[in-house]
Amino acid sequence: DDELAATGDVFMGRAEVDVAPEHRGRGLGSALLPWTWAVARADGRDAVGQTVSDNRTDAPALFLAHGYAVGHTAWALRIELGEEPPAAPSLPDGLAFRDFRPGEDDLAVFEVIDVAFDEWADRESHGFENWAAAFLRRDEVVPGLVPLVVDGERIVGAALNYHYGLDDDVEGWT
């Protein structure tokens, strides 16, 4: 009935399958999983990963039933920001905060974040251009909401924050 029921995509070893809530339990996810495997194999991959939110309690059982195993655990934490913090944030000696400069800091920010995620031994970098398109070159990126930590001129930390146009809808990733 011209309604999107499910989606699936594969990119650099990541398979993402999602089924709209009103269409779950009908076998759509089970049908899309083998499709993602075929696409990945055609790209020369011998494995794919899938990210699952803790809120999707039905999804882990589906993936485990299809041979997936837990690879990594990560948490997205949330805090309500009612009042200003009691003290300004402090950094170790020699480090300082500064704002992100689009077009000038892009590659250095990518390198800091890419290296940070290399702690997962089986992780494959998506490369600068793919990462920048997905995470940095977006309308939701507001330079004033992307604080950097610098050691002299060298960027050593970054927090990507996205503003979706609503006063209470800001998302940040460090």
mmCIF file of C-alpha atoms in Angstrom:
data_model
loop_
_atom_site.group_PDB
_atom_site.id
_atom_site.type_symbol
_atom_site.label_atom_id
_atom_site.label_comp_id
_atom_site.label_asym_id
_atom_site.label_seq_id
_atom_site.Cartn_x
_atom_site.Cartn_y
_atom_site.Cartn_z
ATOM 1 C CA ASP A 1 0.000 0.000 0.000
ATOM 2 C CA ASP A 2 2.829 2.433 -0.850
ATOM 3 C CA GLU A 3 4.166 2.213 2.707
ATOM 4 C CA LEU A 4 7.828 1.518 3.480
ATOM 5 C CA ALA A 5 7.854 -1.681 5.550
ATOM 6 C CA ALA A 6 11.575 -2.497 5.809
ATOM 7 C CA THR A 7 15.002 -1.329 4.715
ATOM 8 C CA GLY A 8 18.373 -2.948 4.256
ATOM 9 C CA ASP A 9 21.771 -1.693 3.201
ATOM 10 C CA VAL A 10 25.379 -2.846 3.217
ATOM 11 C CA PHE A 11 28.402 -0.560 3.368
ATOM 12 C CA MET A 12 31.984 -1.579 4.142
ATOM 13 C CA GLY A 13 31.082 -4.616 6.211
ATOM 14 C CA ARG A 14 28.149 -3.026 8.016
ATOM 15 C CA ALA A 15 24.750 -4.508 7.297
ATOM 16 C CA GLU A 16 21.785 -2.492 8.477
ATOM 17 C CA VAL A 17 18.336 -4.047 8.402
ATOM 18 C CA ASP A 18 15.314 -2.470 10.037
ATOM 19 C CA VAL A 19 11.619 -3.260 9.893
ATOM 20 C CA ALA A 20 8.916 -0.705 10.691
ATOM 21 C CA PRO A 21 7.241 -1.578 14.021
ATOM 22 C CA GLU A 22 3.848 -2.278 12.474
ATOM 23 C CA HIS A 23 5.421 -4.787 10.068
ATOM 24 C CA ARG A 24 7.580 -6.752 12.524
ATOM 25 C CA GLY A 25 6.966 -10.443 13.109
ATOM 26 C CA ARG A 26 6.082 -11.117 9.457
ATOM 27 C CA GLY A 27 9.482 -12.446 8.318
ATOM 28 C CA LEU A 28 10.715 -9.287 6.585
ATOM 29 C CA GLY A 29 13.885 -9.005 8.683
ATOM 30 C CA SER A 30 14.614 -12.717 8.204
ATOM 31 C CA ALA A 31 14.236 -12.248 4.453
ATOM 32 C CA LEU A 32 16.472 -9.167 4.281
ATOM 33 C CA LEU A 33 19.341 -10.652 6.320
ATOM 34 C CA PRO A 34 20.388 -13.172 3.618
ATOM 35 C CA TRP A 35 20.164 -10.382 1.026
ATOM 36 C CA THR A 36 22.710 -8.331 3.019
ATOM 37 C CA TRP A 37 25.003 -11.361 3.193
ATOM 38 C CA ALA A 38 24.812 -11.850 -0.586
ATOM 39 C CA VAL A 39 25.628 -8.171 -1.179
ATOM 40 C CA ALA A 40 28.555 -8.369 1.248
ATOM 41 C CA ARG A 41 29.905 -11.558 -0.390
ATOM 42 C CA ALA A 42 29.687 -9.914 -3.814
ATOM 43 C CA ASP A 43 31.881 -7.149 -2.368
ATOM 44 C CA GLY A 44 34.439 -9.738 -1.225
ATOM 45 C CA ARG A 45 33.419 -9.736 2.458
ATOM 46 C CA ASP A 46 33.271 -12.841 4.596
ATOM 47 C CA ALA A 47 31.357 -11.209 7.481
ATOM 48 C CA VAL A 48 29.020 -8.318 8.240
ATOM 49 C CA GLY A 49 28.100 -6.455 11.404
ATOM 50 C CA GLN A 50 24.760 -5.018 12.497
ATOM 51 C CA THR A 51 24.143 -2.334 15.116
ATOM 52 C CA VAL A 52 21.194 -2.901 17.443
ATOM 53 C CA SER A 53 19.721 -0.493 19.975
ATOM 54 C CA ASP A 54 19.099 -1.770 23.501
ATOM 55 C CA ASN A 55 15.524 -0.559 22.999
ATOM 56 C CA ARG A 56 14.995 -3.206 20.309
ATOM 57 C CA THR A 57 14.634 -6.209 22.606
ATOM 58 C CA ASP A 58 13.274 -8.341 19.733
ATOM 59 C CA ALA A 59 16.265 -7.785 17.433
ATOM 60 C CA PRO A 60 19.032 -9.654 19.316
ATOM 61 C CA ALA A 61 17.032 -12.894 19.253
ATOM 62 C CA LEU A 62 16.516 -12.549 15.499
ATOM 63 C CA PHE A 63 20.221 -11.974 14.852
ATOM 64 C CA LEU A 64 21.371 -14.742 17.213
ATOM 65 C CA ALA A 65 18.941 -17.159 15.539
ATOM 66 C CA HIS A 66 20.606 -16.333 12.202
ATOM 67 C CA GLY A 67 24.144 -17.039 13.446
ATOM 68 C CA TYR A 68 25.245 -13.565 14.529
ATOM 69 C CA ALA A 69 27.377 -13.179 17.670
ATOM 70 C CA VAL A 70 27.878 -10.132 19.865
ATOM 71 C CA GLY A 71 30.937 -8.271 18.603
ATOM 72 C CA HIS A 72 31.036 -5.014 20.558
ATOM 73 C CA THR A 73 28.955 -3.251 23.163
ATOM 74 C CA ALA A 74 28.583 0.512 23.182
ATOM 75 C CA TRP A 75 26.269 2.823 25.041
ATOM 76 C CA ALA A 76 24.613 6.055 24.053
ATOM 77 C CA LEU A 77 24.176 8.005 27.295
ATOM 78 C CA ARG A 78 21.762 10.874 27.867
ATOM 79 C CA ILE A 79 21.724 13.666 30.433
ATOM 80 C CA GLU A 80 19.092 16.329 30.995
ATOM 81 C CA LEU A 81 20.730 19.764 30.921
ATOM 82 C CA GLY A 82 18.586 21.915 33.170
ATOM 83 C CA GLU A 83 21.163 24.263 34.676
ATOM 84 C CA GLU A 84 24.686 25.325 33.805
ATOM 85 C CA PRO A 85 27.366 23.111 35.385
ATOM 86 C CA PRO A 86 28.619 24.481 38.743
ATOM 87 C CA ALA A 87 32.150 25.003 37.380
ATOM 88 C CA ALA A 88 33.714 25.596 33.996
ATOM 89 C CA PRO A 89 35.244 22.443 32.538
ATOM 90 C CA SER A 90 38.950 22.095 33.168
ATOM 91 C CA LEU A 91 41.609 20.355 31.139
ATOM 92 C CA PRO A 92 45.094 19.115 32.007
ATOM 93 C CA ASP A 93 47.914 21.634 31.611
ATOM 94 C CA GLY A 94 48.840 22.342 28.010
ATOM 95 C CA LEU A 95 45.411 21.452 26.592
ATOM 96 C CA ALA A 96 42.728 23.946 25.598
ATOM 97 C CA PHE A 97 39.268 24.071 24.062
ATOM 98 C CA ARG A 98 38.614 25.749 20.733
ATOM 99 C CA ASP A 99 35.817 25.749 18.176
ATOM 100 C CA PHE A 100 35.784 23.623 15.060
ATOM 101 C CA ARG A 101 36.781 25.409 11.827
ATOM 102 C CA PRO A 102 34.949 23.755 8.888
ATOM 103 C CA GLY A 103 37.131 23.027 5.886
ATOM 104 C CA GLU A 104 40.273 23.557 7.943
ATOM 105 C CA ASP A 105 39.915 20.977 10.745
ATOM 106 C CA ASP A 106 37.960 18.267 8.916
ATOM 107 C CA LEU A 107 40.792 15.800 8.261
ATOM 108 C CA ALA A 108 42.354 16.215 11.724
ATOM 109 C CA VAL A 109 38.991 15.609 13.428
ATOM 110 C CA PHE A 110 38.503 12.486 11.302
ATOM 111 C CA GLU A 111 41.964 11.195 12.244
ATOM 112 C CA VAL A 112 41.336 11.653 15.982
ATOM 113 C CA ILE A 113 37.992 9.852 15.812
ATOM 114 C CA ASP A 114 39.208 7.147 13.418
ATOM 115 C CA VAL A 115 42.174 6.296 15.654
ATOM 116 C CA ALA A 116 39.916 6.238 18.742
ATOM 117 C CA PHE A 117 37.716 3.564 17.151
ATOM 118 C CA ASP A 118 40.742 1.463 16.173
ATOM 119 C CA GLU A 119 40.622 -0.131 19.637
ATOM 120 C CA TRP A 120 38.272 -2.652 18.005
ATOM 121 C CA ALA A 121 40.719 -4.984 16.284
ATOM 122 C CA ASP A 122 38.359 -6.044 13.479
ATOM 123 C CA ARG A 123 37.197 -2.507 12.666
ATOM 124 C CA GLU A 124 37.771 -1.188 9.168
ATOM 125 C CA SER A 125 38.059 2.549 8.593
ATOM 126 C CA HIS A 126 35.471 3.975 6.207
ATOM 127 C CA GLY A 127 38.014 6.510 4.979
ATOM 128 C CA PHE A 128 37.870 10.265 5.255
ATOM 129 C CA GLU A 129 35.477 11.039 2.378
ATOM 130 C CA ASN A 130 32.867 8.473 3.468
ATOM 131 C CA TRP A 131 33.136 9.531 7.110
ATOM 132 C CA ALA A 132 32.943 13.252 6.306
ATOM 133 C CA ALA A 133 29.833 12.759 4.162
ATOM 134 C CA ALA A 134 28.089 10.740 6.870
ATOM 135 C CA PHE A 135 29.145 12.597 10.003
ATOM 136 C CA LEU A 136 30.582 16.027 9.249
ATOM 137 C CA ARG A 137 29.138 17.497 6.058
ATOM 138 C CA ARG A 138 25.586 17.588 7.333
ATOM 139 C CA ASP A 139 23.190 20.467 7.855
ATOM 140 C CA GLU A 140 22.867 19.429 11.527
ATOM 141 C CA VAL A 141 26.557 20.180 12.218
ATOM 142 C CA VAL A 142 26.877 23.635 13.772
ATOM 143 C CA PRO A 143 30.552 24.627 14.192
ATOM 144 C CA GLY A 144 29.908 26.277 17.572
ATOM 145 C CA LEU A 145 28.571 22.941 18.840
ATOM 146 C CA VAL A 146 31.712 21.002 17.852
ATOM 147 C CA PRO A 147 34.257 21.664 20.592
ATOM 148 C CA LEU A 148 37.802 20.538 19.989
ATOM 149 C CA VAL A 149 40.557 19.860 22.494
ATOM 150 C CA VAL A 150 43.951 21.001 21.252
ATOM 151 C CA ASP A 151 47.514 20.546 22.395
ATOM 152 C CA GLY A 152 49.051 23.626 20.818
ATOM 153 C CA GLU A 153 47.788 23.426 17.233
ATOM 154 C CA ARG A 154 47.281 19.633 17.277
ATOM 155 C CA ILE A 155 43.686 18.405 17.701
ATOM 156 C CA VAL A 156 43.615 15.635 20.318
ATOM 157 C CA GLY A 157 39.880 15.410 21.073
ATOM 158 C CA ALA A 158 36.560 16.244 19.480
ATOM 159 C CA ALA A 159 32.862 16.090 20.239
ATOM 160 C CA LEU A 160 30.528 16.001 17.235
ATOM 161 C CA ASN A 161 27.192 17.516 18.168
ATOM 162 C CA TYR A 162 24.182 17.617 15.880
ATOM 163 C CA HIS A 163 21.394 20.161 16.124
ATOM 164 C CA TYR A 164 18.198 19.042 14.403
ATOM 165 C CA GLY A 165 16.435 22.413 14.495
ATOM 166 C CA LEU A 166 14.511 21.873 17.711
ATOM 167 C CA ASP A 167 15.595 23.558 20.929
ATOM 168 C CA ASP A 168 15.667 20.295 22.860
ATOM 169 C CA ASP A 169 16.985 18.051 20.100
ATOM 170 C CA VAL A 170 20.783 18.125 20.168
ATOM 171 C CA GLU A 171 22.816 14.929 19.892
ATOM 172 C CA GLY A 172 26.517 14.682 20.720
ATOM 173 C CA TRP A 173 29.212 12.098 20.100
ATOM 174 C CA THR A 174 32.686 12.236 21.689
#
